[in-house]
Tab-separated table of C-alpha atoms in Angstrom:
chain	number	residue	atom	x	y	z
A	182	MET	CA	0.022	-0.068	-0.185
A	183	ALA	CA	2.575	2.509	0.866
A	184	ALA	CA	4.623	1.555	-2.388
A	185	ALA	CA	1.377	2.029	-4.210
A	186	TRP	CA	0.882	5.386	-2.873
A	187	ALA	CA	4.561	6.538	-3.274
A	188	LEU	CA	4.163	5.748	-7.057
A	189	ASN	CA	0.817	7.090	-7.475
A	190	SER	CA	0.711	10.352	-5.528
A	191	SER	CA	3.494	11.499	-8.004
A	192	ALA	CA	1.022	10.680	-10.680
A	193	LEU	CA	-1.524	12.696	-8.987
A	194	ASP	CA	0.704	15.981	-9.311
A	195	LYS	CA	-1.326	16.584	-12.626
A	196	TYR	CA	-4.654	16.443	-10.833
A	197	PRO	CA	-4.124	18.381	-7.577
A	198	ALA	CA	-7.800	18.578	-6.783
A	199	SER	CA	-7.872	14.708	-6.949
A	200	ALA	CA	-4.785	14.573	-4.721
A	201	ALA	CA	-6.293	17.014	-2.032
A	202	LEU	CA	-9.625	14.938	-2.041
A	203	MET	CA	-7.324	11.795	-1.634
A	204	ARG	CA	-5.601	13.334	1.469
A	205	LEU	CA	-9.182	14.714	2.833
A	206	SER	CA	-10.870	11.332	2.577
A	207	ALA	CA	-8.203	9.745	4.651
A	208	PHE	CA	-9.649	11.482	7.797
A	209	PHE	CA	-12.980	9.904	6.782
A	210	GLY	CA	-14.461	6.595	8.365
A	211	PRO	CA	-13.695	3.124	7.047
A	212	ALA	CA	-17.033	2.977	5.144
A	213	PRO	CA	-18.223	4.218	1.856
A	214	ILE	CA	-18.026	8.132	1.571
A	215	PRO	CA	-21.254	9.757	0.424
A	216	PHE	CA	-21.141	11.927	-2.629
A	217	GLU	CA	-23.292	14.156	-0.191
A	218	LEU	CA	-19.993	15.039	1.445
A	219	LEU	CA	-18.679	16.480	-1.792
A	220	HIS	CA	-20.674	19.765	-1.573
A	221	ALA	CA	-20.497	22.999	0.272
A	222	ALA	CA	-16.904	23.651	-0.106
A	223	ASP	CA	-15.160	24.464	3.341
A	224	ALA	CA	-13.246	28.069	2.878
A	225	SER	CA	-10.436	26.239	4.658
A	226	LEU	CA	-9.927	23.683	1.761
A	227	PRO	CA	-7.146	24.197	-0.786
A	228	GLU	CA	-8.482	26.575	-3.358
A	229	VAL	CA	-7.973	24.096	-5.899
A	230	LEU	CA	-10.468	21.352	-4.374
A	231	SER	CA	-12.586	24.024	-3.074
A	232	GLU	CA	-13.259	25.427	-6.689
A	233	LYS	CA	-14.080	21.835	-8.039
A	234	LEU	CA	-16.343	21.210	-5.146
A	235	ARG	CA	-18.366	24.263	-5.911
A	236	GLN	CA	-18.423	22.947	-9.337
A	237	VAL	CA	-19.922	19.481	-8.040
A	238	ASP	CA	-22.960	21.463	-6.835
A	239	GLU	CA	-23.475	22.823	-10.389
A	240	SER	CA	-22.575	19.831	-12.581
A	241	PRO	CA	-22.294	15.937	-12.320
A	242	GLN	CA	-19.382	16.420	-14.664
A	243	ALA	CA	-17.184	17.950	-11.911
A	244	LEU	CA	-17.554	14.779	-9.691
A	245	ASP	CA	-16.522	12.520	-12.485
A	246	GLU	CA	-13.466	14.845	-13.140
A	247	LEU	CA	-12.747	14.572	-9.454
A	248	LEU	CA	-12.760	10.884	-8.912
A	249	ALA	CA	-11.806	9.471	-12.432
A	250	PRO	CA	-7.890	9.939	-11.697
A	251	LEU	CA	-8.142	8.219	-8.429
A	252	GLN	CA	-10.397	5.519	-10.028
A	253	ARG	CA	-7.885	4.860	-12.604
A	254	LEU	CA	-5.107	4.599	-10.212
A	255	SER	CA	-7.232	2.175	-8.247
A	256	LEU	CA	-7.144	4.119	-5.115
A	257	VAL	CA	-10.735	4.750	-4.768
A	258	ARG	CA	-13.929	2.503	-5.821
A	259	ARG	CA	-16.998	4.574	-7.036
A	260	SER	CA	-20.351	3.376	-6.448
A	261	ASP	CA	-23.276	5.254	-8.418
A	262	GLU	CA	-25.867	2.854	-6.949
A	263	THR	CA	-25.029	4.135	-3.511
A	264	ARG	CA	-23.968	7.459	-4.357
A	265	SER	CA	-20.627	6.925	-2.608
A	266	TYR	CA	-16.817	6.114	-3.077
A	267	SER	CA	-14.762	3.985	-0.802
A	268	ILE	CA	-10.984	3.651	0.090
A	269	HIS	CA	-9.255	0.750	1.473
A	270	PRO	CA	-8.586	1.548	5.107
A	271	LEU	CA	-5.028	0.412	4.842
A	272	MET	CA	-4.416	3.201	2.195
A	273	GLN	CA	-6.228	5.531	4.367
A	274	GLU	CA	-3.493	4.848	7.162
A	275	VAL	CA	-0.916	5.062	4.666
A	276	VAL	CA	-1.917	8.464	3.176
A	277	LEU	CA	-2.149	9.868	6.895
A	278	GLU	CA	1.370	8.772	7.879
A	279	GLY	CA	2.777	10.560	4.978
A	280	LEU	CA	1.063	14.004	6.159
A	281	PRO	CA	3.072	16.310	7.835
A	282	ASP	CA	0.157	18.633	8.683
A	283	GLN	CA	-2.426	16.083	9.955
A	284	ARG	CA	-3.963	18.795	12.279
A	285	VAL	CA	-4.788	20.963	9.027
A	286	TRP	CA	-6.405	18.376	7.168
A	287	ALA	CA	-8.354	16.830	10.331
A	288	GLU	CA	-9.845	20.252	10.977
A	289	ARG	CA	-10.679	20.527	7.301
A	290	ALA	CA	-12.265	17.325	7.535
A	291	LEU	CA	-14.545	17.763	10.549
A	292	ARG	CA	-15.502	21.211	8.938
A	293	VAL	CA	-16.560	19.397	5.569
A	294	VAL	CA	-18.571	16.655	7.655
A	295	GLY	CA	-20.070	19.341	9.926
A	296	SER	CA	-21.159	21.514	7.322
A	297	ASN	CA	-23.143	18.837	5.335
A	298	PHE	CA	-24.278	16.885	8.384
A	299	PRO	CA	-28.155	16.320	8.099
A	300	ASP	CA	-30.368	17.983	10.519
A	301	VAL	CA	-30.650	15.591	13.502
A	302	THR	CA	-33.741	16.755	14.818
A	303	LYS	CA	-35.736	15.386	11.765
A	304	PHE	CA	-36.226	11.583	11.838
A	305	GLU	CA	-36.627	11.513	8.292
A	306	ASN	CA	-33.147	12.317	8.024
A	307	TRP	CA	-32.031	9.008	9.697
A	308	PRO	CA	-30.927	6.948	6.358
A	309	ALA	CA	-28.730	9.831	5.611
A	310	LEU	CA	-27.424	10.358	9.004
A	311	ASP	CA	-26.537	6.440	8.940
A	312	ARG	CA	-24.389	7.172	6.092
A	313	PHE	CA	-22.523	9.918	7.656
A	314	LEU	CA	-22.278	8.593	11.056
A	315	PRO	CA	-18.844	6.354	10.457
A	316	HIS	CA	-17.221	9.885	9.057
A	317	ALA	CA	-18.357	11.872	12.067
A	318	LEU	CA	-17.247	9.450	14.638
A	319	ASN	CA	-13.690	9.230	12.922
A	320	CYS	CA	-13.564	12.530	12.831
A	321	ALA	CA	-14.349	12.486	16.726
A	322	THR	CA	-11.002	10.521	17.076
A	323	PHE	CA	-8.916	13.119	15.651
A	324	VAL	CA	-10.574	15.669	17.721
A	325	GLU	CA	-9.606	13.889	20.847
A	326	SER	CA	-6.162	12.686	19.615
A	327	LEU	CA	-4.819	16.001	18.147
A	328	LYS	CA	-6.594	18.044	21.029
A	329	ILE	CA	-8.616	20.071	18.469
A	330	GLU	CA	-10.611	22.770	20.033
A	331	LEU	CA	-12.836	24.595	17.505
A	332	PRO	CA	-16.464	25.546	17.768
A	333	GLU	CA	-17.298	23.302	14.523
A	334	ALA	CA	-15.814	20.296	16.310
A	335	ALA	CA	-17.912	20.859	19.406
A	336	GLN	CA	-21.039	21.078	17.071
A	337	LEU	CA	-20.386	17.869	15.266
A	338	MET	CA	-19.795	15.991	18.462
A	339	ASN	CA	-22.713	17.363	20.080
A	340	GLN	CA	-25.032	16.526	16.554
A	341	THR	CA	-23.738	12.963	16.430
A	342	ALA	CA	-24.375	12.238	19.920
A	343	TYR	CA	-27.865	13.617	19.626
A	344	TYR	CA	-28.517	11.209	17.007
A	345	LEU	CA	-27.009	8.347	18.892
A	346	ASP	CA	-29.018	9.206	21.725
A	347	ASP	CA	-32.183	9.418	19.702
A	348	ARG	CA	-31.568	5.785	18.417
A	349	ALA	CA	-31.036	4.729	22.155
A	350	GLU	CA	-27.265	4.122	21.794
A	351	TYR	CA	-26.653	5.858	24.894
A	352	THR	CA	-23.178	4.413	25.707
A	353	ARG	CA	-22.049	5.797	22.199
A	354	ALA	CA	-23.355	9.124	22.778
A	355	GLU	CA	-22.107	10.011	26.255
A	356	PRO	CA	-18.491	10.675	25.171
A	357	LEU	CA	-19.119	12.666	22.448
A	358	TYR	CA	-21.557	14.589	24.518
A	359	LEU	CA	-18.734	15.069	27.102
A	360	GLN	CA	-16.106	15.902	24.278
A	361	ALA	CA	-18.348	18.628	23.119
A	362	MET	CA	-19.304	20.051	26.276
A	363	ALA	CA	-15.589	20.220	27.390
A	364	ILE	CA	-14.669	22.273	24.383
A	365	ARG	CA	-17.459	24.693	24.465
A	366	GLU	CA	-16.798	25.392	28.101
A	367	LYS	CA	-13.205	26.000	27.537
A	368	ILE	CA	-13.608	28.335	24.277
A	369	LEU	CA	-16.851	29.732	24.643
A	370	GLY	CA	-17.500	29.909	28.269
A	371	ALA	CA	-19.693	28.194	30.705
A	372	GLU	CA	-22.723	30.338	30.153
A	373	HIS	CA	-22.519	30.429	26.346
A	374	PRO	CA	-25.902	29.079	24.715
A	375	ASP	CA	-24.039	26.422	23.086
A	376	THR	CA	-22.340	25.322	26.249
A	377	VAL	CA	-26.050	25.272	27.895
A	378	THR	CA	-27.263	23.208	24.937
A	379	SER	CA	-24.820	20.610	25.741
A	380	LEU	CA	-25.631	20.553	29.434
A	381	ASN	CA	-29.083	20.120	28.712
A	382	ASN	CA	-28.487	17.270	25.935
A	383	LEU	CA	-26.094	15.403	28.552
A	384	ALA	CA	-28.837	15.763	31.160
A	385	VAL	CA	-31.210	14.169	28.845
A	386	LEU	CA	-28.989	11.349	28.126
A	387	TYR	CA	-28.410	10.921	32.012
A	388	TYR	CA	-32.331	10.915	32.474
A	389	ASN	CA	-32.858	8.348	29.530
A	390	GLN	CA	-30.312	6.232	31.247
A	391	ALA	CA	-32.172	6.595	34.717
A	392	ARG	CA	-29.040	8.321	36.257
A	393	TYR	CA	-31.160	10.629	37.952
A	394	PRO	CA	-28.752	12.091	40.341
A	395	GLU	CA	-26.553	13.342	37.679
A	396	ALA	CA	-29.380	14.542	35.669
A	397	GLU	CA	-31.272	17.012	37.894
A	398	PRO	CA	-28.378	19.323	38.765
A	399	LEU	CA	-27.426	19.810	35.164
A	400	TYR	CA	-30.958	20.526	34.296
A	401	ARG	CA	-30.992	23.163	36.957
A	402	ARG	CA	-27.933	24.611	35.847
A	403	ALA	CA	-29.112	24.620	32.262
A	404	LEU	CA	-32.445	26.664	33.354
A	405	ALA	CA	-30.591	29.065	35.494
A	406	ILE	CA	-28.203	30.090	32.836
A	407	ARG	CA	-30.883	30.261	30.063
A	408	GLU	CA	-32.982	32.813	32.425
A	409	LYS	CA	-29.944	34.786	33.088
A	410	SER	CA	-28.496	35.167	29.733
A	411	GLN	CA	-31.584	34.683	27.326
A	412	GLY	CA	-34.252	35.782	29.361
A	413	LEU	CA	-37.394	34.654	31.303
A	414	GLU	CA	-39.696	34.265	27.787
A	415	HIS	CA	-37.210	33.034	25.336
A	416	PRO	CA	-38.000	29.598	23.836
A	417	ASP	CA	-34.634	28.164	24.890
A	418	THR	CA	-35.589	28.860	28.327
A	419	ALA	CA	-39.093	27.129	27.703
A	420	THR	CA	-36.806	24.177	26.499
A	421	ALA	CA	-35.047	23.980	29.951
A	422	LEU	CA	-38.213	24.460	32.000
A	423	ASN	CA	-39.922	21.481	29.727
A	424	ASN	CA	-37.013	19.311	30.487
A	425	LEU	CA	-36.802	19.891	34.289
A	426	ALA	CA	-40.207	19.512	34.437
A	427	LEU	CA	-40.266	16.225	32.830
A	428	PHE	CA	-37.736	14.998	35.221
A	429	LEU	CA	-39.718	16.033	38.352
A	430	ARG	CA	-42.974	14.414	36.931
A	431	HIS	CA	-40.818	11.048	36.768
A	432	GLN	CA	-40.058	11.615	40.228
A	433	GLY	CA	-43.437	11.931	41.481
A	434	ARG	CA	-42.788	15.613	42.362
A	435	TYR	CA	-45.903	16.880	40.541
A	436	GLU	CA	-46.473	20.251	42.677
A	437	GLU	CA	-42.831	21.170	41.421
A	438	ALA	CA	-43.299	20.118	37.669
A	439	GLU	CA	-46.811	21.788	37.077
A	440	PRO	CA	-45.810	25.570	37.300
A	441	LEU	CA	-42.760	24.880	35.256
A	442	TYR	CA	-44.621	23.113	32.522
A	443	ARG	CA	-47.461	25.843	32.635
A	444	ARG	CA	-44.499	28.575	32.121
A	445	ALA	CA	-43.019	26.518	29.191
A	446	LEU	CA	-46.371	26.262	27.389
A	447	ALA	CA	-47.136	30.215	27.857
A	448	ILE	CA	-43.712	31.145	26.485
A	449	ARG	CA	-43.918	28.807	23.563
A	450	GLU	CA	-47.628	29.790	22.611
A	451	LYS	CA	-46.248	33.407	22.800
A	452	ALA	CA	-43.153	33.174	21.068
A	453	LEU	CA	-43.489	30.345	18.586
A	454	GLY	CA	-47.447	30.235	17.987
A	455	ALA	CA	-50.165	27.992	18.973
A	456	GLU	CA	-49.666	25.573	16.234
A	457	HIS	CA	-45.884	25.091	16.639
A	458	PRO	CA	-44.629	21.798	17.158
A	459	ASP	CA	-42.743	22.823	20.549
A	460	THR	CA	-46.166	24.094	21.880
A	461	ALA	CA	-47.375	20.482	21.006
A	462	LEU	CA	-44.750	19.025	22.925
A	463	SER	CA	-45.556	21.393	25.918
A	464	LEU	CA	-49.197	20.501	25.772
A	465	ASN	CA	-48.415	16.697	25.459
A	466	ASN	CA	-46.108	16.906	28.463
A	467	LEU	CA	-48.518	18.980	30.587
A	468	ALA	CA	-51.404	16.617	29.679
A	469	GLU	CA	-49.377	13.669	30.772
A	470	LEU	CA	-48.852	15.298	34.320
A	471	LEU	CA	-52.617	16.176	34.633
A	472	ARG	CA	-53.291	12.590	33.701
A	473	VAL	CA	-51.502	10.958	36.620
A	474	GLN	CA	-52.923	13.781	38.732
A	475	GLU	CA	-56.749	12.483	37.600
A	476	LYS	CA	-57.285	15.917	36.082
A	477	THR	CA	-58.950	13.806	33.293
A	478	ALA	CA	-60.795	16.328	31.415
A	479	GLU	CA	-58.149	18.933	31.190
A	480	ALA	CA	-55.492	16.196	30.089
A	481	GLU	CA	-57.660	15.014	27.519
A	482	SER	CA	-58.409	18.259	25.875
A	483	MET	CA	-54.728	19.051	25.969
A	484	HIS	CA	-53.685	15.400	24.235
A	485	ARG	CA	-56.176	16.020	21.589
A	486	ARG	CA	-54.779	19.573	20.912
A	487	ALA	CA	-51.275	18.063	20.845
A	488	LEU	CA	-52.161	15.256	18.557
A	489	ALA	CA	-53.948	17.717	15.897
A	490	ILE	CA	-50.964	19.965	15.842
A	491	ARG	CA	-48.698	17.325	15.201
A	492	GLU	CA	-50.415	15.567	12.493
A	493	LYS	CA	-50.798	18.906	10.615
A	494	ALA	CA	-47.474	20.294	11.506
A	495	LEU	CA	-45.371	17.024	11.300
A	496	GLY	CA	-47.439	14.585	9.462
A	497	VAL	CA	-49.546	11.497	10.377
A	498	GLU	CA	-46.374	9.208	10.390
A	499	HIS	CA	-44.202	11.230	12.446
A	500	PRO	CA	-42.759	9.449	15.716
A	501	ASP	CA	-43.927	12.528	17.855
A	502	THR	CA	-47.596	11.918	16.156
A	503	GLY	CA	-47.049	8.295	17.597
A	504	VAL	CA	-46.262	9.602	20.911
A	505	SER	CA	-49.552	11.803	21.098
A	506	LEU	CA	-51.430	8.871	19.771
A	507	ASN	CA	-49.997	6.737	22.613
A	508	ASN	CA	-50.497	8.941	25.324
A	509	LEU	CA	-53.944	9.948	24.558
A	510	ALA	CA	-54.835	6.247	24.148
A	511	GLU	CA	-53.363	5.516	27.367
A	512	LEU	CA	-55.840	8.070	29.106
A	513	LEU	CA	-58.902	6.506	27.046
A	514	ARG	CA	-57.781	3.208	28.194
A	515	VAL	CA	-58.011	4.113	31.894
A	516	HIS	CA	-61.039	6.100	31.392
A	517	GLY	CA	-63.439	3.331	29.824
A	518	LYS	CA	-62.973	4.025	25.989
A	519	PRO	CA	-61.250	0.880	24.922
A	520	ALA	CA	-62.113	0.795	21.546
A	521	GLU	CA	-60.849	4.441	20.690
A	522	ALA	CA	-57.775	3.475	22.478
A	523	GLU	CA	-57.106	0.151	20.747
A	524	SER	CA	-57.183	2.222	17.508
A	525	MET	CA	-54.777	4.866	18.538
A	526	LEU	CA	-52.538	2.205	20.061
A	527	LEU	CA	-52.212	0.208	16.852
A	528	ARG	CA	-51.566	3.263	14.813
A	529	ALA	CA	-48.736	4.361	17.384
A	530	LEU	CA	-47.242	0.819	17.444
A	531	ALA	CA	-47.074	1.108	13.458
A	532	ILE	CA	-45.791	4.616	13.456
A	533	SER	CA	-42.924	3.518	15.867
A	534	GLU	CA	-41.930	0.280	14.151
A	535	LYS	CA	-41.626	2.126	10.797
A	536	ALA	CA	-39.964	5.276	11.773
A	537	LEU	CA	-37.905	4.264	14.629
A	538	GLY	CA	-37.394	0.524	14.228
A	539	ALA	CA	-38.817	-2.707	15.755
A	540	GLU	CA	-36.163	-2.423	18.856
A	541	HIS	CA	-36.502	0.983	19.850
A	542	PRO	CA	-37.693	1.960	23.252
A	543	ASN	CA	-40.326	4.186	22.021
A	544	THR	CA	-41.734	0.843	20.046
A	545	ALA	CA	-41.509	-1.360	23.522
A	546	HIS	CA	-43.544	1.772	25.172
A	547	SER	CA	-46.452	1.239	22.478
A	548	LEU	CA	-46.285	-2.497	23.033
A	549	ASN	CA	-46.580	-2.262	26.679
A	550	ASN	CA	-49.601	0.076	26.588
A	551	LEU	CA	-51.416	-2.208	23.953
A	552	ALA	CA	-50.647	-5.239	26.087
A	553	GLU	CA	-52.038	-3.648	29.099
A	554	LEU	CA	-55.113	-2.681	27.393
A	555	TYR	CA	-55.699	-6.502	26.168
A	556	ARG	CA	-55.220	-7.379	29.702
A	557	MET	CA	-57.780	-5.381	31.028
A	558	GLN	CA	-60.030	-6.777	28.527
A	559	THR	CA	-58.866	-10.125	29.409
A	560	ARG	CA	-57.263	-10.824	25.976
A	561	TYR	CA	-54.382	-12.648	27.715
A	562	THR	CA	-52.985	-14.565	24.589
A	563	GLU	CA	-52.872	-11.400	22.699
A	564	ALA	CA	-51.463	-9.438	25.414
A	565	GLU	CA	-48.673	-11.831	26.387
A	566	PRO	CA	-46.346	-11.850	23.542
A	567	LEU	CA	-46.476	-8.143	23.240
A	568	HIS	CA	-45.412	-7.688	26.959
A	569	ARG	CA	-42.663	-10.417	26.234
A	570	ARG	CA	-41.551	-8.377	23.417
A	571	ALA	CA	-41.475	-5.123	25.103
A	572	LEU	CA	-39.423	-6.419	27.932
A	573	ALA	CA	-36.883	-7.930	25.570
A	574	ILE	CA	-36.470	-4.521	23.991
A	575	ARG	CA	-36.142	-2.508	27.025
A	576	GLU	CA	-33.576	-5.049	28.636
A	577	LYS	CA	-31.292	-5.110	25.315
A	578	ALA	CA	-31.541	-1.027	24.570
A	579	LEU	CA	-31.831	0.200	28.200
A	580	GLY	CA	-30.489	-2.537	30.295
A	581	ALA	CA	-31.425	-5.001	32.752
A	582	GLU	CA	-31.480	-2.586	35.873
A	583	HIS	CA	-33.598	0.263	34.128
A	584	PRO	CA	-36.627	1.433	35.619
A	585	TYR	CA	-38.568	0.758	32.452
A	586	THR	CA	-37.561	-2.553	32.443
A	587	ALA	CA	-38.738	-2.964	35.978
A	588	HIS	CA	-42.078	-1.715	34.673
A	589	SER	CA	-42.383	-4.506	31.964
A	590	LEU	CA	-41.612	-7.054	34.476
A	591	ASN	CA	-44.254	-5.636	36.699
A	592	ASN	CA	-46.649	-5.569	34.197
A	593	LEU	CA	-45.811	-9.177	32.695
A	594	ALA	CA	-46.114	-10.552	36.329
A	595	LEU	CA	-49.456	-8.829	36.541
A	596	LEU	CA	-50.726	-10.663	33.434
A	597	LEU	CA	-49.247	-14.198	34.419
A	598	GLN	CA	-50.676	-13.736	37.845
A	599	ASP	CA	-54.050	-12.995	36.031
A	600	GLN	CA	-53.739	-16.082	34.040
A	601	GLY	CA	-53.361	-18.326	37.069
A	602	LYS	CA	-49.355	-18.341	36.626
A	603	PRO	CA	-48.110	-17.692	40.319
A	604	ALA	CA	-44.924	-19.456	39.834
A	605	GLU	CA	-43.597	-17.523	36.802
A	606	ALA	CA	-45.230	-14.287	38.010
A	607	GLU	CA	-43.287	-14.166	41.368
A	608	PRO	CA	-39.686	-13.885	40.166
A	609	MET	CA	-40.724	-10.930	37.917
A	610	TYR	CA	-42.267	-9.118	40.694
A	611	ARG	CA	-39.209	-9.803	42.987
A	612	ARG	CA	-36.776	-8.819	40.035
A	613	ALA	CA	-39.180	-5.487	39.362
A	614	LEU	CA	-38.881	-4.459	42.789
A	615	THR	CA	-35.184	-4.958	43.271
A	616	ILE	CA	-34.491	-3.105	40.386
A	617	ALA	CA	-37.163	-0.321	41.341
A	618	GLU	CA	-35.408	0.068	44.654
A	619	LYS	CA	-31.707	0.239	43.403
A	620	ALA	CA	-32.635	2.733	40.596
A	621	LEU	CA	-35.221	4.686	42.211
A	622	GLY	CA	-35.287	4.434	45.776
A	623	THR	CA	-37.396	2.698	48.258
A	624	ALA	CA	-39.890	5.572	48.680
A	625	ASP	CA	-40.406	6.273	44.772
A	626	HIS	CA	-43.727	6.063	43.579
A	627	HIS	CA	-43.098	3.679	40.981
A	628	THR	CA	-41.250	1.654	43.597
A	629	VAL	CA	-44.289	1.718	45.839
A	630	LEU	CA	-46.479	0.515	42.962
A	631	VAL	CA	-44.225	-2.717	42.433
A	632	ARG	CA	-44.076	-3.171	46.185
A	633	ASN	CA	-47.932	-3.275	46.632
A	634	ASN	CA	-48.396	-5.561	43.698
A	635	LEU	CA	-46.256	-7.985	45.049
A	636	LEU	CA	-47.767	-7.652	48.653
A	637	GLN	CA	-51.321	-8.362	47.052
A	638	PHE	CA	-49.768	-11.115	45.315
A	639	TYR	CA	-48.785	-12.657	48.548
A	640	ARG	CA	-51.978	-12.126	49.989
A	641	LYS	CA	-53.761	-13.936	47.343
A	642	GLN	CA	-51.369	-16.848	47.856
A	643	ASN	CA	-52.138	-16.621	51.696
A	644	ARG	CA	-48.271	-16.173	52.242
A	645	ASN	CA	-49.224	-13.550	54.773
A	646	SER	CA	-45.802	-13.538	56.682
A	647	GLU	CA	-44.141	-12.396	53.477
A	648	ALA	CA	-46.945	-9.992	52.761
A	649	ASP	CA	-46.611	-8.458	56.400
A	650	ALA	CA	-43.073	-8.050	56.035
A	651	LEU	CA	-43.400	-5.829	52.833
A	652	GLU	CA	-46.215	-3.945	54.696
A	653	LYS	CA	-43.536	-3.092	57.425
A	654	VAL	CA	-41.402	-1.626	54.862
A	655	ALA	CA	-44.193	0.205	53.110
A	656	LYS	CA	-45.173	1.802	56.513
A	657	ARG	CA	-41.416	2.487	57.282
A	658	THR	CA	-41.017	4.155	54.190
A	659	ALA	CA	-44.151	6.231	54.368
A	660	GLU	CA	-42.890	7.620	57.737
């Protein structure tokens, strides 16, 4: 490979743009490189390559002129079917070793990837993001190894982590979020809006992983900075309010959460409008809080409004539309409207499977709620495979000790108990309680629910000494 590059690099002297592309491509990942990267030329690139990339935006012939010399020398393989080209990983290493100015080229590569990176907030960009992901991750390795501290580097790390977080790939997302936040704190300052975005995103990641003690101080710090630097009525302040309220609601701290949710909703309605997707998000989240507080009429009205906004603004197959369908259906299920609930849950499940995938945590949530509807209707043979599938997804995507895994274990145990299978139900109740106590604490309302279910299970089995022991724990916890 080294000999081939030594021979061919001199042959590329007649094609300086192609030679520059070869050097740039050495910093991309060992995966097909999308043609979409060869657009929007970065100002730091050599002028000869920058000019050629500007031409690519206007003419397919420019792309041919750029890649043809590399193809003739067998340095790259082009695929018009996948709209990409590829380089052997060993050749990439050889090119890298021969570059005296690696840092300059690494910075150029991350700017090129970053300037073309698809919008991570739009799920319809996921197929394109999958194509870009190996190259963003490879840039991240150079950001770390070469100690690159640029705003563009932090932005690319943050966007890559955001996408991985959405895909429930939390372990891969965390170091990128931390990397982005460290760069932003150093070069922009602790109170810069971009630094606060990193704080918020890291808090959301910790929330998704049930790392609640780590999440709360980040949420509160983000909110304090937003209020101070951007004002009490800025949409970013509303986002910080919403996220902290979501955390508090999950902790059962409803009285703290409600005013934050209502503030966020008022800001968004005023700043963004009554029909904005972010307004729908606030409506949905406040409605969920009202639902668990048994404020059913107000909750249903808000859920229906949120659903209407999302269907209109985002489309009937958007994951957020599926979330609204799922949440409204859960309210209807509990309050005696099973037919309407089932129709919505089936729609929500279909949307989640199509948009997010069969093994995404949101898909597990839809499966769980549909299974609970069937359990209430004693449709046990339909409910059981759904609950088992939800449990398997959560164990794989979230981990064996996540509170949502405990939630699935508890619900499956209830179903097995209803079916007269106590020997199968008991270990699931016990495991659910162990997880909940460890992850949430003995006094958390979710833990209390699981403990009460196991207590009632023992009573029905006439195992009163075990039930009494749990009752004593419950009394000590309540004191």
